[in-house]
Tab-separated table of C-alpha atoms in Angstrom:
chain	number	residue	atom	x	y	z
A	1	UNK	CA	97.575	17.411	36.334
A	2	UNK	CA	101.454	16.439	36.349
A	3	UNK	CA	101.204	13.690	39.411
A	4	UNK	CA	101.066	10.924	38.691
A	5	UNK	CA	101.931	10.533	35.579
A	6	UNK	CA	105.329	10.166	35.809
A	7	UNK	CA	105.776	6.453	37.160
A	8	UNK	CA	102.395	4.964	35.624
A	9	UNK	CA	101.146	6.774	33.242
A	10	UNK	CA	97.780	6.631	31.341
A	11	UNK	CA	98.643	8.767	28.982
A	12	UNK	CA	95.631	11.423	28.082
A	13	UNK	CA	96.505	13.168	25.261
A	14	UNK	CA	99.228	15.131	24.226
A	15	UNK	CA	98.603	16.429	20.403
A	16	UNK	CA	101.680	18.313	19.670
A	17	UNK	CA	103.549	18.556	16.376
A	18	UNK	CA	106.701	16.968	16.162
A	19	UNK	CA	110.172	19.397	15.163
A	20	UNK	CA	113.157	18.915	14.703
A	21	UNK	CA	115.439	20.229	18.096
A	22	UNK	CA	117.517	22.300	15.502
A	23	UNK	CA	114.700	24.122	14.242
A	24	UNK	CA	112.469	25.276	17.080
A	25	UNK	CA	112.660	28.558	16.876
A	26	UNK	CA	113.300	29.130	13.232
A	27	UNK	CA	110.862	30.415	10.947
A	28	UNK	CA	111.051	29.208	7.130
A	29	UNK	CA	112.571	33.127	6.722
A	30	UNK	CA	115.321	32.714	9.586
A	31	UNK	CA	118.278	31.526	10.080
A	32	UNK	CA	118.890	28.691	12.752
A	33	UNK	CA	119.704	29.585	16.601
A	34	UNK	CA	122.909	29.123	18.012
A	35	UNK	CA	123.907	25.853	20.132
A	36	UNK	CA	122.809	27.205	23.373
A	37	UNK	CA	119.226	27.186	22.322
A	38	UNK	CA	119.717	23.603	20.587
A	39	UNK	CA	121.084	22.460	23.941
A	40	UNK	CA	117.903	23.711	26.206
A	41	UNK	CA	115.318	22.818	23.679
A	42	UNK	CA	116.440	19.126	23.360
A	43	UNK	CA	112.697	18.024	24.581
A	44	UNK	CA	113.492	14.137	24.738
A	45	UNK	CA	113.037	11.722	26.898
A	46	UNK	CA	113.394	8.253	27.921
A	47	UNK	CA	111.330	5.409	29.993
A	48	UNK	CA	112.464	2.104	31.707
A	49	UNK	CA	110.289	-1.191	32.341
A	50	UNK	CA	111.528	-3.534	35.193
A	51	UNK	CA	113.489	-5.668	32.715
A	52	UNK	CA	115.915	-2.548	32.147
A	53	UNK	CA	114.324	-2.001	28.201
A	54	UNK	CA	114.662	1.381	27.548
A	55	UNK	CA	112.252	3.672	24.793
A	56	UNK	CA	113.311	7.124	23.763
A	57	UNK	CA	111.021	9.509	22.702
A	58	UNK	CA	111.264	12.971	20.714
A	59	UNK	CA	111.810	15.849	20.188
A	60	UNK	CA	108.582	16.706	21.556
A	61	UNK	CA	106.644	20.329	21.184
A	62	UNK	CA	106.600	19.987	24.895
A	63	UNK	CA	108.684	18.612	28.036
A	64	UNK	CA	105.601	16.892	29.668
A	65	UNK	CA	104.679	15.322	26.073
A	66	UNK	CA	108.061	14.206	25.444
A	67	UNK	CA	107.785	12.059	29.123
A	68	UNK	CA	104.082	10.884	27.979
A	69	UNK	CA	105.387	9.496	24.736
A	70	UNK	CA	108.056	7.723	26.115
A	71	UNK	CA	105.962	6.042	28.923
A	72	UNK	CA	103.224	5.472	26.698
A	73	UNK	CA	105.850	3.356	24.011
A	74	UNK	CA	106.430	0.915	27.513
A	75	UNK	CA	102.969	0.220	27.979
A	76	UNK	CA	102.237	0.003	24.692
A	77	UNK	CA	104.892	-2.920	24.415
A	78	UNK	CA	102.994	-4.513	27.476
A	79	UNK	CA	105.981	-3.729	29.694
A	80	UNK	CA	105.793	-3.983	33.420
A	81	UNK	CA	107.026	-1.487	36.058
A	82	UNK	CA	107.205	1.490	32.937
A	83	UNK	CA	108.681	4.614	34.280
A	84	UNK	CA	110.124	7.898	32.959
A	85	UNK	CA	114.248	7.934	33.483
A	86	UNK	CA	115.188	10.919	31.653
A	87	UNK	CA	113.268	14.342	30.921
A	88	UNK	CA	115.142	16.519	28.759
A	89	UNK	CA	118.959	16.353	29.333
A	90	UNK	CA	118.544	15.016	32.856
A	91	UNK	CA	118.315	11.706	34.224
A	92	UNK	CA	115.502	11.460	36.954
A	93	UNK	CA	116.014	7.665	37.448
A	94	UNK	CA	115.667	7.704	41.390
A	95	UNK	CA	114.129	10.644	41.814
A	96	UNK	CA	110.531	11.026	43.523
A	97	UNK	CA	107.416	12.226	42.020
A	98	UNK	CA	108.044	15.526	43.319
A	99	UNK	CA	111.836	15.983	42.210
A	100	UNK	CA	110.537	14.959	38.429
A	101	UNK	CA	107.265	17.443	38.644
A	102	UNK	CA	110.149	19.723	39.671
A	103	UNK	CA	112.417	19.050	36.530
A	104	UNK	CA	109.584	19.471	34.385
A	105	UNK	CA	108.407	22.673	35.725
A	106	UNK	CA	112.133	23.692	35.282
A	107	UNK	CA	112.291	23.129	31.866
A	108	UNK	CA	109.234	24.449	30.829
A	109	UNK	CA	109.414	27.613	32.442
A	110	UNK	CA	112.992	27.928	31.286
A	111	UNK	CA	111.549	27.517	27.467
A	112	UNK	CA	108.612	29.730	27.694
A	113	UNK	CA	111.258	32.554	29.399
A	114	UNK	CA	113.687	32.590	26.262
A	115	UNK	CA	110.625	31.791	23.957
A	116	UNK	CA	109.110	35.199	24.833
A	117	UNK	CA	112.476	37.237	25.107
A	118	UNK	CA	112.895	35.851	21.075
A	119	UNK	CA	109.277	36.348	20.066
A	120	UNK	CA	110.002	40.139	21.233
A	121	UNK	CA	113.117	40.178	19.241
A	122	UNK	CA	111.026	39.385	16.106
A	123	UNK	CA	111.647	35.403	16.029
A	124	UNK	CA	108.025	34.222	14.402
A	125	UNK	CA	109.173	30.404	15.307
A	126	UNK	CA	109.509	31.575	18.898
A	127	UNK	CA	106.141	33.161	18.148
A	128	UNK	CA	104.256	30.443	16.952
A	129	UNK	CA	105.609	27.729	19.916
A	130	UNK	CA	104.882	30.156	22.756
A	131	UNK	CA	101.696	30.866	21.051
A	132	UNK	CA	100.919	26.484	20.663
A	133	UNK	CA	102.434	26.137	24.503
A	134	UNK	CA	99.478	28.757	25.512
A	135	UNK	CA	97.163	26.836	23.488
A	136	UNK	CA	97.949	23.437	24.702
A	137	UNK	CA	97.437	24.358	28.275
A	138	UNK	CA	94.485	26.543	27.927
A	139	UNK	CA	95.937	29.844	28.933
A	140	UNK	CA	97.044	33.412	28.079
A	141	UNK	CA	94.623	32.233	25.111
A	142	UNK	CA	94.188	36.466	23.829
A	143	UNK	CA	98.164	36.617	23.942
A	144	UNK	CA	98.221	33.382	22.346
A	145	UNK	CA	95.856	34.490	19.659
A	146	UNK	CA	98.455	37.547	19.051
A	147	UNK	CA	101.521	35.685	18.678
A	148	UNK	CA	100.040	33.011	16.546
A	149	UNK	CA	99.135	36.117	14.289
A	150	UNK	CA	102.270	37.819	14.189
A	151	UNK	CA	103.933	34.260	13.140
A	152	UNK	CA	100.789	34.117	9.915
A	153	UNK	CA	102.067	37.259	9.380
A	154	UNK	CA	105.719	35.781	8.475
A	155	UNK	CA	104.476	32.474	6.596
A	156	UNK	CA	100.902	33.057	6.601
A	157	UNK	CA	101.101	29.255	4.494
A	158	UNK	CA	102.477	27.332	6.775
A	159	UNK	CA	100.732	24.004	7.911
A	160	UNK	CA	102.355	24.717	11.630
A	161	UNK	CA	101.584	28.007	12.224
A	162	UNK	CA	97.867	27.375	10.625
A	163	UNK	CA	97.382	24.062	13.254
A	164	UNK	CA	98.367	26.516	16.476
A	165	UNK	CA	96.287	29.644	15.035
A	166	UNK	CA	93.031	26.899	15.060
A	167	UNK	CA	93.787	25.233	18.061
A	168	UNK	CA	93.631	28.839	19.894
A	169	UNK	CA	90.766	29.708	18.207
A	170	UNK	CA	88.903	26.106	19.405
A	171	UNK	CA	90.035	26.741	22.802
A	172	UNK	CA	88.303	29.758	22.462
A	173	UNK	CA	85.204	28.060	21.179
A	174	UNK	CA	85.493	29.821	18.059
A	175	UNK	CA	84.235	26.389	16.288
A	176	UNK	CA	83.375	27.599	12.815
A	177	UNK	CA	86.700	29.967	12.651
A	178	UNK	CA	88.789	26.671	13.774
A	179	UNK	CA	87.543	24.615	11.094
A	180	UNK	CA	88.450	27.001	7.811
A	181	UNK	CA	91.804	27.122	9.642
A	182	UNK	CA	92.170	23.009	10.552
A	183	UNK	CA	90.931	22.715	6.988
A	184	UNK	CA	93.856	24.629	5.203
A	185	UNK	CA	96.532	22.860	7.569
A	186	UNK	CA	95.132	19.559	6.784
A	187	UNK	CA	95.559	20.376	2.897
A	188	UNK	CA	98.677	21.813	3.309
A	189	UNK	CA	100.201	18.898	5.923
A	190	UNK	CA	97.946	16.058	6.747
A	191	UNK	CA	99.358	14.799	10.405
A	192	UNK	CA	97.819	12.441	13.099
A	193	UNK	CA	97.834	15.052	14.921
A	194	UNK	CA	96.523	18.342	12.393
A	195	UNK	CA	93.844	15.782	11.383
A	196	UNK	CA	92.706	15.217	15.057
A	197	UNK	CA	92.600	18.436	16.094
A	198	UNK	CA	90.250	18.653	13.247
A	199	UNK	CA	88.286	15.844	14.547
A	200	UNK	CA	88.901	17.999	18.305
A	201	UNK	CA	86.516	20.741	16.638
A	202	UNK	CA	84.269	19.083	14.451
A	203	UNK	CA	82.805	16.682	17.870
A	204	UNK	CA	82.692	19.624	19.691
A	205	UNK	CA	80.302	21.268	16.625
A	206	UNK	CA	78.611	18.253	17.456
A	207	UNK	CA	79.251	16.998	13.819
A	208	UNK	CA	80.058	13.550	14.949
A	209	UNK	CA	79.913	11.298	12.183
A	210	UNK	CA	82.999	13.783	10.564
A	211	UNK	CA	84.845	13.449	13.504
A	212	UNK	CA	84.723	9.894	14.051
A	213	UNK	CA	85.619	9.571	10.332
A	214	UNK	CA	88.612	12.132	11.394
A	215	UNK	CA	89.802	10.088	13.762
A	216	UNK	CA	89.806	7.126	12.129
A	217	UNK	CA	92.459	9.163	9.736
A	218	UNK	CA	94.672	10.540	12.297
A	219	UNK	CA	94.936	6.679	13.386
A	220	UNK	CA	95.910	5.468	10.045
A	221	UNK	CA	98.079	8.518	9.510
A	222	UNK	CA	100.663	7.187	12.443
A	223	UNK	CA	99.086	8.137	15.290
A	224	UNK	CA	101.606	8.192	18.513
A	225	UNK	CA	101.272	6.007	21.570
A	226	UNK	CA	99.783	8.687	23.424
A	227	UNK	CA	97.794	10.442	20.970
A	228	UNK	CA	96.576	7.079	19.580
A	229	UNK	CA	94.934	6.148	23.076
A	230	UNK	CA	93.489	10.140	23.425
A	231	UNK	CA	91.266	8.909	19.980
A	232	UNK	CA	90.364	5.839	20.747
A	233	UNK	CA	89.445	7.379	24.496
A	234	UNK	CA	87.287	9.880	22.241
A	235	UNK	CA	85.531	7.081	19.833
A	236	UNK	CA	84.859	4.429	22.880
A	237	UNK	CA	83.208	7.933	24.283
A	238	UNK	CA	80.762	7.924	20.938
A	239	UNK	CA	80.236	4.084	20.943
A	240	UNK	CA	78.794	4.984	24.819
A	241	UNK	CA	77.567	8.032	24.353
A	242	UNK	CA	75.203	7.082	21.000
A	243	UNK	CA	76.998	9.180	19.056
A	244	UNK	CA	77.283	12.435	21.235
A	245	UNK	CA	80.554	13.337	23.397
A	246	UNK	CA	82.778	16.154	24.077
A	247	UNK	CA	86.165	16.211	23.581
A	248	UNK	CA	88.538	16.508	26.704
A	249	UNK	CA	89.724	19.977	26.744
């Protein structure tokens, strides 16, 4: 899934919440982490067109989003020759598409590691990213499920923690359970990007018409580069489809 997308990028849908770098792993009842942490989790990244312009993007929820948003802000400005230049705190200008697959693998693995070791210490933040990482990718969805619970359990309120415990539950094709949960999060925090996971699980209940409308929202709301181009993907998809498509999972 990662080749390719490093040095032309169509970028295909990254939905992740933005955070601050500071406040990864803290939970509204904990205190903040120590530098180390702030160092490693420093999830920007940076793209170059041809002319030498350069567009930052981040703090991301994840490395590989970070490096979509970044490329996606060059072609969005109709930029020639976009590529990505930095992931994270290293520069990759130069490097081939294996060496920045390589980076990215690096860091992620690196996060998930010390997100897990602090989710076991009792760090609900830690929790709920691990738990949205699993859920963005599609895996380790019934572990997932748990730490998104455990995190509820802390600040059973909060919009973030609510978005991750429905996105697990509409990877899991729990539909109707999703949308009570998207529902809350949307009251509590409407983002582009809590309103189109809404839209995510309302198309794929086959309740169209509400998820085109949803859409429509998470545009207006500020939609990112990337995620802006995953909804209009999904509502060219309707216009085809008569009305009936299935959101990319």
């Amino acid at each position: 899934m990662v080749a390719g997308l490093m040095l032309g990028l169509s970028a295909c849908g990254e939905t992740a919440p933005k955070w601050e770098a500071q406040d990864m792993f803290a939970a509204p009842s904990q205190e903040k982490v120590d530098d180390r942490y702030r160092a490693m989790i420093d999830f920007k990244a940076m793209a170059r067109d041809e002319a030498g312009k350069e567009y930052a993007a981040g703090p991301n929820a994840t490395v590989l989003g970070a490096v979509e948003e970044a490329v996606a802000m060059c072609q969005q400005a109709n930029a020639q020759g976009c590529k990505a230049v930095r992931v994270g705190l290293t520069w990759v200008d130069g490097l081939d598409q294996s060496a920045i697959e390589s980076v990215i693998t690096s860091y992620r693995d690196t996060m998930t590691a010390e997100a897990y070791q602090a989710a076991g210490q009792g760090n609900m933040g830690a929790a709920n990213w691990l738990a949205y990482h699993y859920a963005v990718r599609g895996e380790n969805l019934q572990e997932a499920e748990r730490l998104s619970k455990q995190a509820l359990q802390v600040a059973p309120d909060d919009p973030g923690a609510l978005d991750t415990y429905g996105l697990i539950l509409y990877r899991q094709g729990r539909y109707q359970e999703a949308e009570e949960v998207f529902i809350r999060a949307n009251k509590a925090m409407p983002t582009a990007e809590h309103i189109a996971h809404f839209a995510d699980n309302a198309l794929a209940m086959g309740k169209t018409e509400m998820a085109r409308a949803a859409y429509q929202r998470a545009l207006e709301a500020g939609a990112g580069p990337v995620l802006s181009q995953t909804i209009q993907k999904r509502l060219l998809a309707l216009d085809l489809n008569g009305g009936a498509a299935a959101p990319a999972q």
